Amino acid sequence: MLKDPLKAPYPGLGEDHPDTYWAATAGPLAGDDGPLKEDMETDVAIIGGGYTGLSTAYFLAREYGIRAVVLEANRPGWGCSGRNGSFVMSTIGRHGYDTWVEKWGMKTALALYAEGKAALATVHELIDVGGIDCDCQPEGLLKMAHRPSRITKLEAEQKVLAEVFGGHSELLDAQAIADTHFQGAEAYAALRTLGNFTLHPLKLLNGVLILARAAGAVVHGASPVINWSKDSRHHVLMTPGGRVRAKRVVMAGNGYTFDGLHKTLRGCHLPVLSNIIVTRPMSATELAESRFVSTDAMLDTRHTSTYFRRLPDNRVMMGGRGPITATPSGLAAHRQALLNVVRTKFPALGQITADYFWDGWVNVSYDYMPHIHHAKDDVSVHYAGGYTGKGVAFSLHAGRLLAASLTGNSTAHPRLPFLSPMPRYPLAAFRRLGQRALLMWYRYLDEKD
Ligand SMILES: Cc1cc2nc3c(=O)[nH]c(=O)nc-3n(C[C@H](O)[C@H](O)[C@H](O)COP(=O)(O)OP(=O)(O)OC[C@H]3O[C@@H](n4cnc5c(N)ncnc54)[C@H](O)[C@@H]3O)c2cc1C
């Protein structure tokens, strides 16, 4: 069962991937350099071997000739990167496009939009350069009005996308959704955007791991950082098998980072459980009746968004918010709740059962934006995280941006809102209480009218 990063000093020691659909279908995975077994010295140490950490290591090696050492508590990709919902999106943070100009002004909003597209380009580049076979599906993301009253929101979003950002999108009515995507409920209209797509997240992770090691990075699995101190010249990272003395450190543990690991990010993270179920394959009759033929990524207009897709072997993947902490009863209730969502959205699947269920910590930042920055009083400590559930593309891109800023080569627009310190939660000790209250409020908003 997942430990709460607000309390547990490290996420685990050498744990294998959980029993996800992704782990069951990834095929043989690449190895790493094994647990750290002796003290060593390095220029750059990276804490966390997910997309952020491995991408940073890859770009540091490829672009700047720096052979970083990645310290991963468990198996590379054990965190969100190997168990996510597989949507590769250009979205950055949680604020709708319709609020960007008001929040940050036109110039910054346009730069942010371009950066979201650059994140997609980074994913495509990694896949191409590494020849990564990760079951990429055709592009397409449907944002579904789960109530008729939400259609106006989608119309407003389409207008802003077209008029401000020059983005192409299509508004589908209920009949068009039924004709070309699936026959179901809670689908009164949908905004369809291109560029976004789905893939096999663990196969992608495995490919990035291979790329990073081939470029010269060293990746130690089963090596949690359990203590961090500093001597006159180095950071000293203690793992069970040895110490790493590093000139610079990148914090890439994201939602799995212990709140007390380093003062820089203390009180800045809110790890929120997200759950996923994968059903058994649909029978021929269920497939014919649900007409679930779409390969698009799909989510709905709820604040506590549910996200789903049809997998290549005709299973349905459904994801949504989990309990506040991972208890057996809370998880069992959420497993059943997700199955009920499948049955509600797809009335033809009333008898479907789930073969897989798992959870993971999504990292929600206080301002709902990712942040790539360094410690206030120490530029030798960099970090990226807080992707708020939109991190497949952006974390891989963040690794690229981190590598550039760590080496003084950043060409990114300096006013991009994510190039700023991650804000601390007010009354951080009470984050779980605040989360509980917010969740109740969102549930009320989502189901009213
Ligand atoms: C269920 C779920 C569904 C999601 N679906 C989507 C989606 O469809 N689309 C999308 O864009 N985003 C999605 N996300 C979010 C996305 O997966 C993440 O934003 C992204 O993978 C973050 O990558 P990361 O490398 O920063 O963090 P992670 O992949 O979480 O990696 C962090 C790693 O750091 C390690 N670590 C932490 N502390 C230490 C320590 N002290 N010592 C050593 N190692 C340490 C952990 O073991 C972990 O492996 C989802 C997340 C979850 C949980």
Short mmCIF file of N, CA and C in Angstrom, two decimals, residues 263-400:
data_model
loop_
_atom_site.label_atom_id
_atom_site.label_comp_id
_atom_site.label_asym_id
_atom_site.label_seq_id
_atom_site.Cartn_x
_atom_site.Cartn_y
_atom_site.Cartn_z
N LYS A 263 14.47 21.58 2.86
CA LYS A 263 13.62 22.72 3.24
C LYS A 263 13.00 23.43 2.03
N THR A 264 13.65 23.32 0.87
CA THR A 264 13.16 24.04 -0.31
C THR A 264 11.72 23.72 -0.66
N LEU A 265 11.34 22.44 -0.60
CA LEU A 265 9.99 22.08 -1.03
C LEU A 265 9.08 21.72 0.13
N ARG A 266 9.54 21.99 1.35
CA ARG A 266 8.71 21.66 2.51
C ARG A 266 7.41 22.47 2.47
N GLY A 267 6.29 21.79 2.57
CA GLY A 267 5.00 22.48 2.59
C GLY A 267 4.50 22.90 1.21
N CYS A 268 5.22 22.49 0.14
CA CYS A 268 4.84 22.95 -1.21
C CYS A 268 4.03 21.92 -2.00
N HIS A 269 4.11 20.66 -1.59
CA HIS A 269 3.42 19.60 -2.35
C HIS A 269 2.11 19.19 -1.70
N LEU A 270 1.15 18.83 -2.52
CA LEU A 270 -0.02 18.12 -2.00
C LEU A 270 -0.17 16.84 -2.83
N PRO A 271 0.32 15.71 -2.29
CA PRO A 271 0.14 14.45 -3.03
C PRO A 271 -1.31 14.00 -2.92
N VAL A 272 -1.96 13.82 -4.08
CA VAL A 272 -3.38 13.46 -4.12
C VAL A 272 -3.50 12.11 -4.83
N LEU A 273 -4.21 11.17 -4.21
CA LEU A 273 -4.31 9.84 -4.83
C LEU A 273 -5.22 9.87 -6.05
N SER A 274 -4.74 9.26 -7.12
CA SER A 274 -5.56 9.06 -8.31
C SER A 274 -5.63 7.55 -8.54
N ASN A 275 -6.81 7.05 -8.89
CA ASN A 275 -7.01 5.61 -9.08
C ASN A 275 -7.35 5.29 -10.53
N ILE A 276 -6.99 4.09 -10.93
CA ILE A 276 -7.34 3.64 -12.28
C ILE A 276 -7.86 2.20 -12.22
N ILE A 277 -8.93 1.92 -12.97
CA ILE A 277 -9.27 0.51 -13.20
C ILE A 277 -9.17 0.21 -14.69
N VAL A 278 -8.86 -1.03 -14.98
CA VAL A 278 -8.89 -1.52 -16.37
C VAL A 278 -9.80 -2.74 -16.36
N THR A 279 -10.80 -2.72 -17.22
CA THR A 279 -11.78 -3.81 -17.23
C THR A 279 -11.24 -5.02 -17.99
N ARG A 280 -11.97 -6.10 -17.92
CA ARG A 280 -11.67 -7.22 -18.84
C ARG A 280 -11.98 -6.74 -20.25
N PRO A 281 -11.47 -7.44 -21.29
CA PRO A 281 -11.81 -7.01 -22.65
C PRO A 281 -13.32 -7.07 -22.88
N MET A 282 -13.84 -6.10 -23.63
CA MET A 282 -15.27 -6.12 -23.96
C MET A 282 -15.55 -7.33 -24.86
N SER A 283 -16.70 -7.97 -24.67
CA SER A 283 -17.09 -9.06 -25.58
C SER A 283 -17.51 -8.44 -26.91
N ALA A 284 -17.68 -9.29 -27.91
CA ALA A 284 -18.09 -8.78 -29.23
C ALA A 284 -19.43 -8.06 -29.11
N THR A 285 -20.34 -8.61 -28.28
CA THR A 285 -21.66 -7.98 -28.14
C THR A 285 -21.53 -6.63 -27.43
N GLU A 286 -20.74 -6.61 -26.36
CA GLU A 286 -20.57 -5.34 -25.63
C GLU A 286 -19.94 -4.27 -26.53
N LEU A 287 -19.00 -4.71 -27.34
CA LEU A 287 -18.33 -3.77 -28.24
C LEU A 287 -19.33 -3.23 -29.27
N ALA A 288 -20.14 -4.13 -29.80
CA ALA A 288 -21.12 -3.72 -30.81
C ALA A 288 -22.16 -2.78 -30.19
N GLU A 289 -22.60 -3.09 -28.96
CA GLU A 289 -23.66 -2.28 -28.35
C GLU A 289 -23.13 -0.93 -27.83
N SER A 290 -21.92 -0.93 -27.31
CA SER A 290 -21.37 0.34 -26.79
C SER A 290 -20.80 1.19 -27.93
N ARG A 291 -20.55 0.53 -29.07
CA ARG A 291 -19.93 1.21 -30.22
C ARG A 291 -18.69 2.01 -29.78
N PHE A 292 -17.95 1.44 -28.85
CA PHE A 292 -16.77 2.13 -28.34
C PHE A 292 -15.60 1.83 -29.28
N VAL A 293 -15.54 2.60 -30.33
CA VAL A 293 -14.53 2.36 -31.37
C VAL A 293 -13.40 3.38 -31.31
N SER A 294 -13.59 4.43 -30.53
CA SER A 294 -12.66 5.55 -30.56
C SER A 294 -11.28 5.17 -30.01
N THR A 295 -10.25 5.79 -30.57
CA THR A 295 -8.90 5.64 -30.00
C THR A 295 -8.51 6.91 -29.25
N ASP A 296 -9.44 7.85 -29.11
CA ASP A 296 -9.11 9.14 -28.47
C ASP A 296 -8.95 9.01 -26.96
N ALA A 297 -8.20 9.94 -26.40
CA ALA A 297 -8.18 10.14 -24.95
C ALA A 297 -9.45 10.89 -24.59
N MET A 298 -10.07 10.56 -23.46
CA MET A 298 -11.34 11.20 -23.11
C MET A 298 -11.35 11.59 -21.65
N LEU A 299 -11.90 12.76 -21.38
CA LEU A 299 -12.12 13.16 -19.99
C LEU A 299 -13.39 13.97 -19.93
N ASP A 300 -13.90 14.18 -18.72
CA ASP A 300 -15.14 14.94 -18.65
C ASP A 300 -14.94 16.28 -17.96
N THR A 301 -16.02 17.05 -17.91
CA THR A 301 -15.91 18.44 -17.43
C THR A 301 -15.96 18.55 -15.90
N ARG A 302 -15.96 17.42 -15.19
CA ARG A 302 -15.96 17.50 -13.73
C ARG A 302 -14.67 18.13 -13.22
N HIS A 303 -14.76 18.88 -12.10
CA HIS A 303 -13.55 19.36 -11.43
C HIS A 303 -12.72 18.17 -10.98
N THR A 304 -13.43 17.14 -10.47
CA THR A 304 -12.76 15.90 -10.08
C THR A 304 -12.81 14.99 -11.30
N SER A 305 -12.15 15.42 -12.35
CA SER A 305 -12.30 14.82 -13.67
C SER A 305 -12.13 13.30 -13.69
N THR A 306 -13.02 12.63 -14.43
CA THR A 306 -12.77 11.22 -14.74
C THR A 306 -12.20 11.17 -16.15
N TYR A 307 -11.26 10.27 -16.36
CA TYR A 307 -10.59 10.18 -17.67
C TYR A 307 -10.61 8.73 -18.11
N PHE A 308 -10.80 8.52 -19.41
CA PHE A 308 -10.95 7.14 -19.87
C PHE A 308 -10.54 6.99 -21.32
N ARG A 309 -10.33 5.75 -21.70
CA ARG A 309 -9.99 5.43 -23.09
C ARG A 309 -10.25 3.95 -23.33
N ARG A 310 -10.33 3.61 -24.60
CA ARG A 310 -10.38 2.19 -24.97
C ARG A 310 -8.94 1.76 -25.23
N LEU A 311 -8.55 0.64 -24.65
CA LEU A 311 -7.19 0.15 -24.85
C LEU A 311 -7.14 -0.71 -26.12
N PRO A 312 -5.94 -0.92 -26.67
CA PRO A 312 -5.87 -1.65 -27.95
C PRO A 312 -6.48 -3.05 -27.89
N ASP A 313 -6.54 -3.68 -26.72
CA ASP A 313 -7.16 -5.01 -26.63
C ASP A 313 -8.62 -4.93 -26.17
N ASN A 314 -9.25 -3.78 -26.43
CA ASN A 314 -10.70 -3.58 -26.18
C ASN A 314 -11.10 -3.63 -24.71
N ARG A 315 -10.18 -3.31 -23.83
CA ARG A 315 -10.54 -3.07 -22.43
C ARG A 315 -10.86 -1.59 -22.28
N VAL A 316 -11.58 -1.26 -21.18
CA VAL A 316 -11.83 0.14 -20.88
C VAL A 316 -10.97 0.53 -19.70
N MET A 317 -10.21 1.61 -19.85
CA MET A 317 -9.46 2.17 -18.72
C MET A 317 -10.24 3.37 -18.20
N MET A 318 -10.46 3.40 -16.89
CA MET A 318 -11.18 4.53 -16.29
C MET A 318 -10.40 5.02 -15.08
N GLY A 319 -10.14 6.32 -15.03
CA GLY A 319 -9.38 6.86 -13.89
C GLY A 319 -10.12 8.00 -13.24
N GLY A 320 -9.83 8.22 -11.97
CA GLY A 320 -10.46 9.33 -11.25
C GLY A 320 -9.78 9.53 -9.91
N ARG A 321 -10.24 10.55 -9.20
CA ARG A 321 -9.68 10.84 -7.88
C ARG A 321 -9.85 9.68 -6.92
N GLY A 322 -8.86 9.42 -6.08
CA GLY A 322 -8.92 8.34 -5.11
C GLY A 322 -9.25 8.87 -3.72
N PRO A 323 -9.12 7.99 -2.70
CA PRO A 323 -9.35 8.45 -1.33
C PRO A 323 -8.25 9.41 -0.88
N ILE A 324 -8.42 10.01 0.30
CA ILE A 324 -7.41 10.96 0.79
C ILE A 324 -6.11 10.24 1.10
N THR A 325 -6.18 9.12 1.79
CA THR A 325 -4.99 8.29 2.00
C THR A 325 -5.33 6.86 1.61
N ALA A 326 -4.26 6.07 1.37
CA ALA A 326 -4.47 4.72 0.84
C ALA A 326 -4.78 3.73 1.97
N THR A 327 -6.05 3.56 2.30
CA THR A 327 -6.43 2.51 3.27
C THR A 327 -7.15 1.41 2.48
N PRO A 328 -7.12 0.16 2.95
CA PRO A 328 -7.76 -0.93 2.19
C PRO A 328 -9.25 -0.65 1.94
N SER A 329 -9.96 -0.13 2.96
CA SER A 329 -11.40 0.07 2.74
C SER A 329 -11.65 1.23 1.77
N GLY A 330 -10.84 2.30 1.90
CA GLY A 330 -10.98 3.45 0.99
C GLY A 330 -10.71 3.03 -0.44
N LEU A 331 -9.67 2.22 -0.65
CA LEU A 331 -9.32 1.80 -2.01
C LEU A 331 -10.40 0.88 -2.58
N ALA A 332 -10.92 -0.04 -1.74
CA ALA A 332 -11.96 -0.96 -2.23
C ALA A 332 -13.19 -0.15 -2.67
N ALA A 333 -13.53 0.87 -1.89
CA ALA A 333 -14.70 1.69 -2.24
C ALA A 333 -14.46 2.43 -3.56
N HIS A 334 -13.24 2.92 -3.76
CA HIS A 334 -12.96 3.66 -5.00
C HIS A 334 -12.88 2.74 -6.21
N ARG A 335 -12.45 1.51 -5.99
CA ARG A 335 -12.43 0.53 -7.09
C ARG A 335 -13.86 0.32 -7.58
N GLN A 336 -14.76 0.10 -6.63
CA GLN A 336 -16.17 -0.13 -6.97
C GLN A 336 -16.75 1.13 -7.62
N ALA A 337 -16.39 2.29 -7.07
CA ALA A 337 -16.93 3.55 -7.61
C ALA A 337 -16.50 3.74 -9.07
N LEU A 338 -15.27 3.40 -9.39
CA LEU A 338 -14.81 3.55 -10.78
C LEU A 338 -15.53 2.57 -11.71
N LEU A 339 -15.77 1.36 -11.20
CA LEU A 339 -16.51 0.38 -12.00
C LEU A 339 -17.93 0.90 -12.26
N ASN A 340 -18.51 1.52 -11.23
CA ASN A 340 -19.85 2.10 -11.42
C ASN A 340 -19.82 3.21 -12.46
N VAL A 341 -18.73 3.98 -12.48
CA VAL A 341 -18.62 5.05 -13.49
C VAL A 341 -18.61 4.44 -14.90
N VAL A 342 -17.85 3.35 -15.07
CA VAL A 342 -17.83 2.69 -16.39
C VAL A 342 -19.25 2.27 -16.76
N ARG A 343 -19.94 1.66 -15.81
CA ARG A 343 -21.30 1.15 -16.10
C ARG A 343 -22.28 2.29 -16.36
N THR A 344 -22.06 3.44 -15.70
CA THR A 344 -22.94 4.60 -15.94
C THR A 344 -22.67 5.21 -17.31
N LYS A 345 -21.39 5.40 -17.61
CA LYS A 345 -21.06 6.06 -18.88
C LYS A 345 -21.36 5.15 -20.08
N PHE A 346 -21.25 3.83 -19.85
CA PHE A 346 -21.47 2.87 -20.94
C PHE A 346 -22.56 1.88 -20.51
N PRO A 347 -23.82 2.24 -20.66
CA PRO A 347 -24.90 1.35 -20.21
C PRO A 347 -24.80 -0.06 -20.81
N ALA A 348 -24.19 -0.19 -21.99
CA ALA A 348 -24.07 -1.52 -22.59
C ALA A 348 -23.05 -2.40 -21.85
N LEU A 349 -22.31 -1.81 -20.92
CA LEU A 349 -21.28 -2.58 -20.21
C LEU A 349 -21.71 -2.87 -18.77
N GLY A 350 -22.99 -3.06 -18.57
CA GLY A 350 -23.53 -3.26 -17.22
C GLY A 350 -22.95 -4.46 -16.49
N GLN A 351 -22.45 -5.45 -17.23
CA GLN A 351 -21.92 -6.67 -16.59
C GLN A 351 -20.39 -6.70 -16.58
N ILE A 352 -19.77 -5.61 -17.00
CA ILE A 352 -18.30 -5.65 -17.14
C ILE A 352 -17.65 -5.72 -15.76
N THR A 353 -16.50 -6.39 -15.70
CA THR A 353 -15.76 -6.49 -14.43
C THR A 353 -14.36 -5.90 -14.63
N ALA A 354 -13.68 -5.65 -13.51
CA ALA A 354 -12.34 -5.05 -13.61
C ALA A 354 -11.27 -6.11 -13.39
N ASP A 355 -10.24 -6.07 -14.22
CA ASP A 355 -9.10 -6.99 -14.04
C ASP A 355 -7.96 -6.31 -13.28
N TYR A 356 -7.86 -5.00 -13.39
CA TYR A 356 -6.73 -4.28 -12.76
C TYR A 356 -7.25 -3.06 -12.02
N PHE A 357 -6.58 -2.75 -10.93
CA PHE A 357 -6.89 -1.53 -10.17
C PHE A 357 -5.61 -1.09 -9.48
N TRP A 358 -5.30 0.20 -9.56
CA TRP A 358 -4.11 0.67 -8.86
C TRP A 358 -4.26 2.15 -8.52
N ASP A 359 -3.30 2.65 -7.77
CA ASP A 359 -3.36 4.07 -7.38
C ASP A 359 -1.97 4.69 -7.50
N GLY A 360 -1.92 6.01 -7.42
CA GLY A 360 -0.65 6.72 -7.48
C GLY A 360 -0.84 8.14 -6.97
N TRP A 361 0.28 8.77 -6.54
CA TRP A 361 0.21 10.13 -5.99
C TRP A 361 0.41 11.17 -7.08
N VAL A 362 -0.63 11.89 -7.40
CA VAL A 362 -0.51 13.05 -8.29
C VAL A 362 -0.08 14.24 -7.43
N ASN A 363 0.83 15.04 -7.93
CA ASN A 363 1.33 16.15 -7.13
C ASN A 363 0.63 17.46 -7.50
N VAL A 364 -0.20 17.96 -6.59
CA VAL A 364 -0.95 19.19 -6.86
C VAL A 364 -0.27 20.36 -6.14
N SER A 365 0.13 21.35 -6.91
CA SER A 365 0.78 22.51 -6.29
C SER A 365 -0.29 23.52 -5.88
N TYR A 366 0.09 24.43 -5.03
CA TYR A 366 -0.89 25.38 -4.48
C TYR A 366 -1.54 26.25 -5.56
N ASP A 367 -0.75 26.65 -6.56
CA ASP A 367 -1.32 27.50 -7.62
C ASP A 367 -1.72 26.70 -8.86
N TYR A 368 -1.80 25.36 -8.72
CA TYR A 368 -2.22 24.48 -9.81
C TYR A 368 -1.32 24.59 -11.04
N MET A 369 -0.07 24.97 -10.83
CA MET A 369 0.87 25.06 -11.95
C MET A 369 2.13 24.26 -11.62
N PRO A 370 2.79 23.70 -12.66
CA PRO A 370 4.09 23.08 -12.39
C PRO A 370 5.12 24.18 -12.09
N HIS A 371 6.23 23.79 -11.51
CA HIS A 371 7.30 24.76 -11.25
C HIS A 371 8.66 24.12 -11.52
N ILE A 372 9.49 24.90 -12.19
CA ILE A 372 10.87 24.47 -12.45
C ILE A 372 11.73 25.59 -11.91
N HIS A 373 12.48 25.32 -10.86
CA HIS A 373 13.24 26.42 -10.26
C HIS A 373 14.38 25.87 -9.42
N HIS A 374 14.94 26.74 -8.60
CA HIS A 374 16.04 26.32 -7.71
C HIS A 374 15.76 26.84 -6.31
N ALA A 375 16.54 26.34 -5.35
CA ALA A 375 16.34 26.78 -3.96
C ALA A 375 16.63 28.27 -3.87
N LYS A 376 15.92 28.92 -2.96
CA LYS A 376 16.02 30.38 -2.83
C LYS A 376 17.45 30.83 -2.53
N ASP A 377 18.11 30.13 -1.63
CA ASP A 377 19.43 30.56 -1.18
C ASP A 377 20.55 29.65 -1.69
N ASP A 378 20.23 28.80 -2.70
CA ASP A 378 21.25 27.84 -3.13
C ASP A 378 20.96 27.38 -4.56
N VAL A 379 21.68 27.98 -5.52
CA VAL A 379 21.39 27.63 -6.92
C VAL A 379 21.93 26.25 -7.30
N SER A 380 22.57 25.58 -6.36
CA SER A 380 23.03 24.22 -6.67
C SER A 380 21.92 23.19 -6.42
N VAL A 381 20.75 23.65 -5.96
CA VAL A 381 19.61 22.73 -5.78
C VAL A 381 18.48 23.14 -6.72
N HIS A 382 18.22 22.30 -7.70
CA HIS A 382 17.15 22.57 -8.66
C HIS A 382 16.00 21.57 -8.45
N TYR A 383 14.84 21.90 -8.95
CA TYR A 383 13.71 20.96 -8.86
C TYR A 383 12.71 21.22 -9.98
N ALA A 384 11.89 20.22 -10.25
CA ALA A 384 10.71 20.39 -11.13
C ALA A 384 9.62 19.48 -10.59
N GLY A 385 8.39 19.93 -10.68
CA GLY A 385 7.27 19.09 -10.22
C GLY A 385 6.00 19.90 -10.10
N GLY A 386 4.99 19.29 -9.46
CA GLY A 386 3.71 19.97 -9.28
C GLY A 386 2.90 19.99 -10.57
N TYR A 387 2.92 18.88 -11.31
CA TYR A 387 2.27 18.89 -12.63
C TYR A 387 0.75 18.74 -12.54
N THR A 388 0.23 18.54 -11.34
CA THR A 388 -1.22 18.46 -11.09
C THR A 388 -1.97 17.51 -12.05
N GLY A 389 -1.36 16.33 -12.27
CA GLY A 389 -2.04 15.32 -13.09
C GLY A 389 -1.90 15.52 -14.58
N LYS A 390 -1.10 16.52 -14.98
CA LYS A 390 -0.89 16.76 -16.42
C LYS A 390 0.61 16.72 -16.67
N GLY A 391 1.22 15.57 -16.35
CA GLY A 391 2.68 15.57 -16.34
C GLY A 391 3.38 14.63 -17.29
N VAL A 392 2.64 13.87 -18.10
CA VAL A 392 3.37 12.93 -18.97
C VAL A 392 4.26 13.72 -19.93
N ALA A 393 3.65 14.61 -20.71
CA ALA A 393 4.46 15.39 -21.65
C ALA A 393 5.30 16.43 -20.91
N PHE A 394 4.68 17.12 -19.94
CA PHE A 394 5.39 18.27 -19.38
C PHE A 394 6.57 17.85 -18.50
N SER A 395 6.50 16.69 -17.82
CA SER A 395 7.65 16.29 -16.99
C SER A 395 8.84 15.94 -17.87
N LEU A 396 8.59 15.31 -19.02
CA LEU A 396 9.70 15.00 -19.93
C LEU A 396 10.31 16.29 -20.47
N HIS A 397 9.45 17.25 -20.74
CA HIS A 397 9.93 18.55 -21.22
C HIS A 397 10.65 19.30 -20.10
N ALA A 398 10.11 19.16 -18.87
CA ALA A 398 10.74 19.84 -17.73
C ALA A 398 12.18 19.37 -17.56
N GLY A 399 12.42 18.07 -17.82
CA GLY A 399 13.78 17.55 -17.73
C GLY A 399 14.71 18.28 -18.69
N ARG A 400 14.19 18.56 -19.87
CA ARG A 400 14.99 19.28 -20.86
C ARG A 400 15.28 20.71 -20.38
#
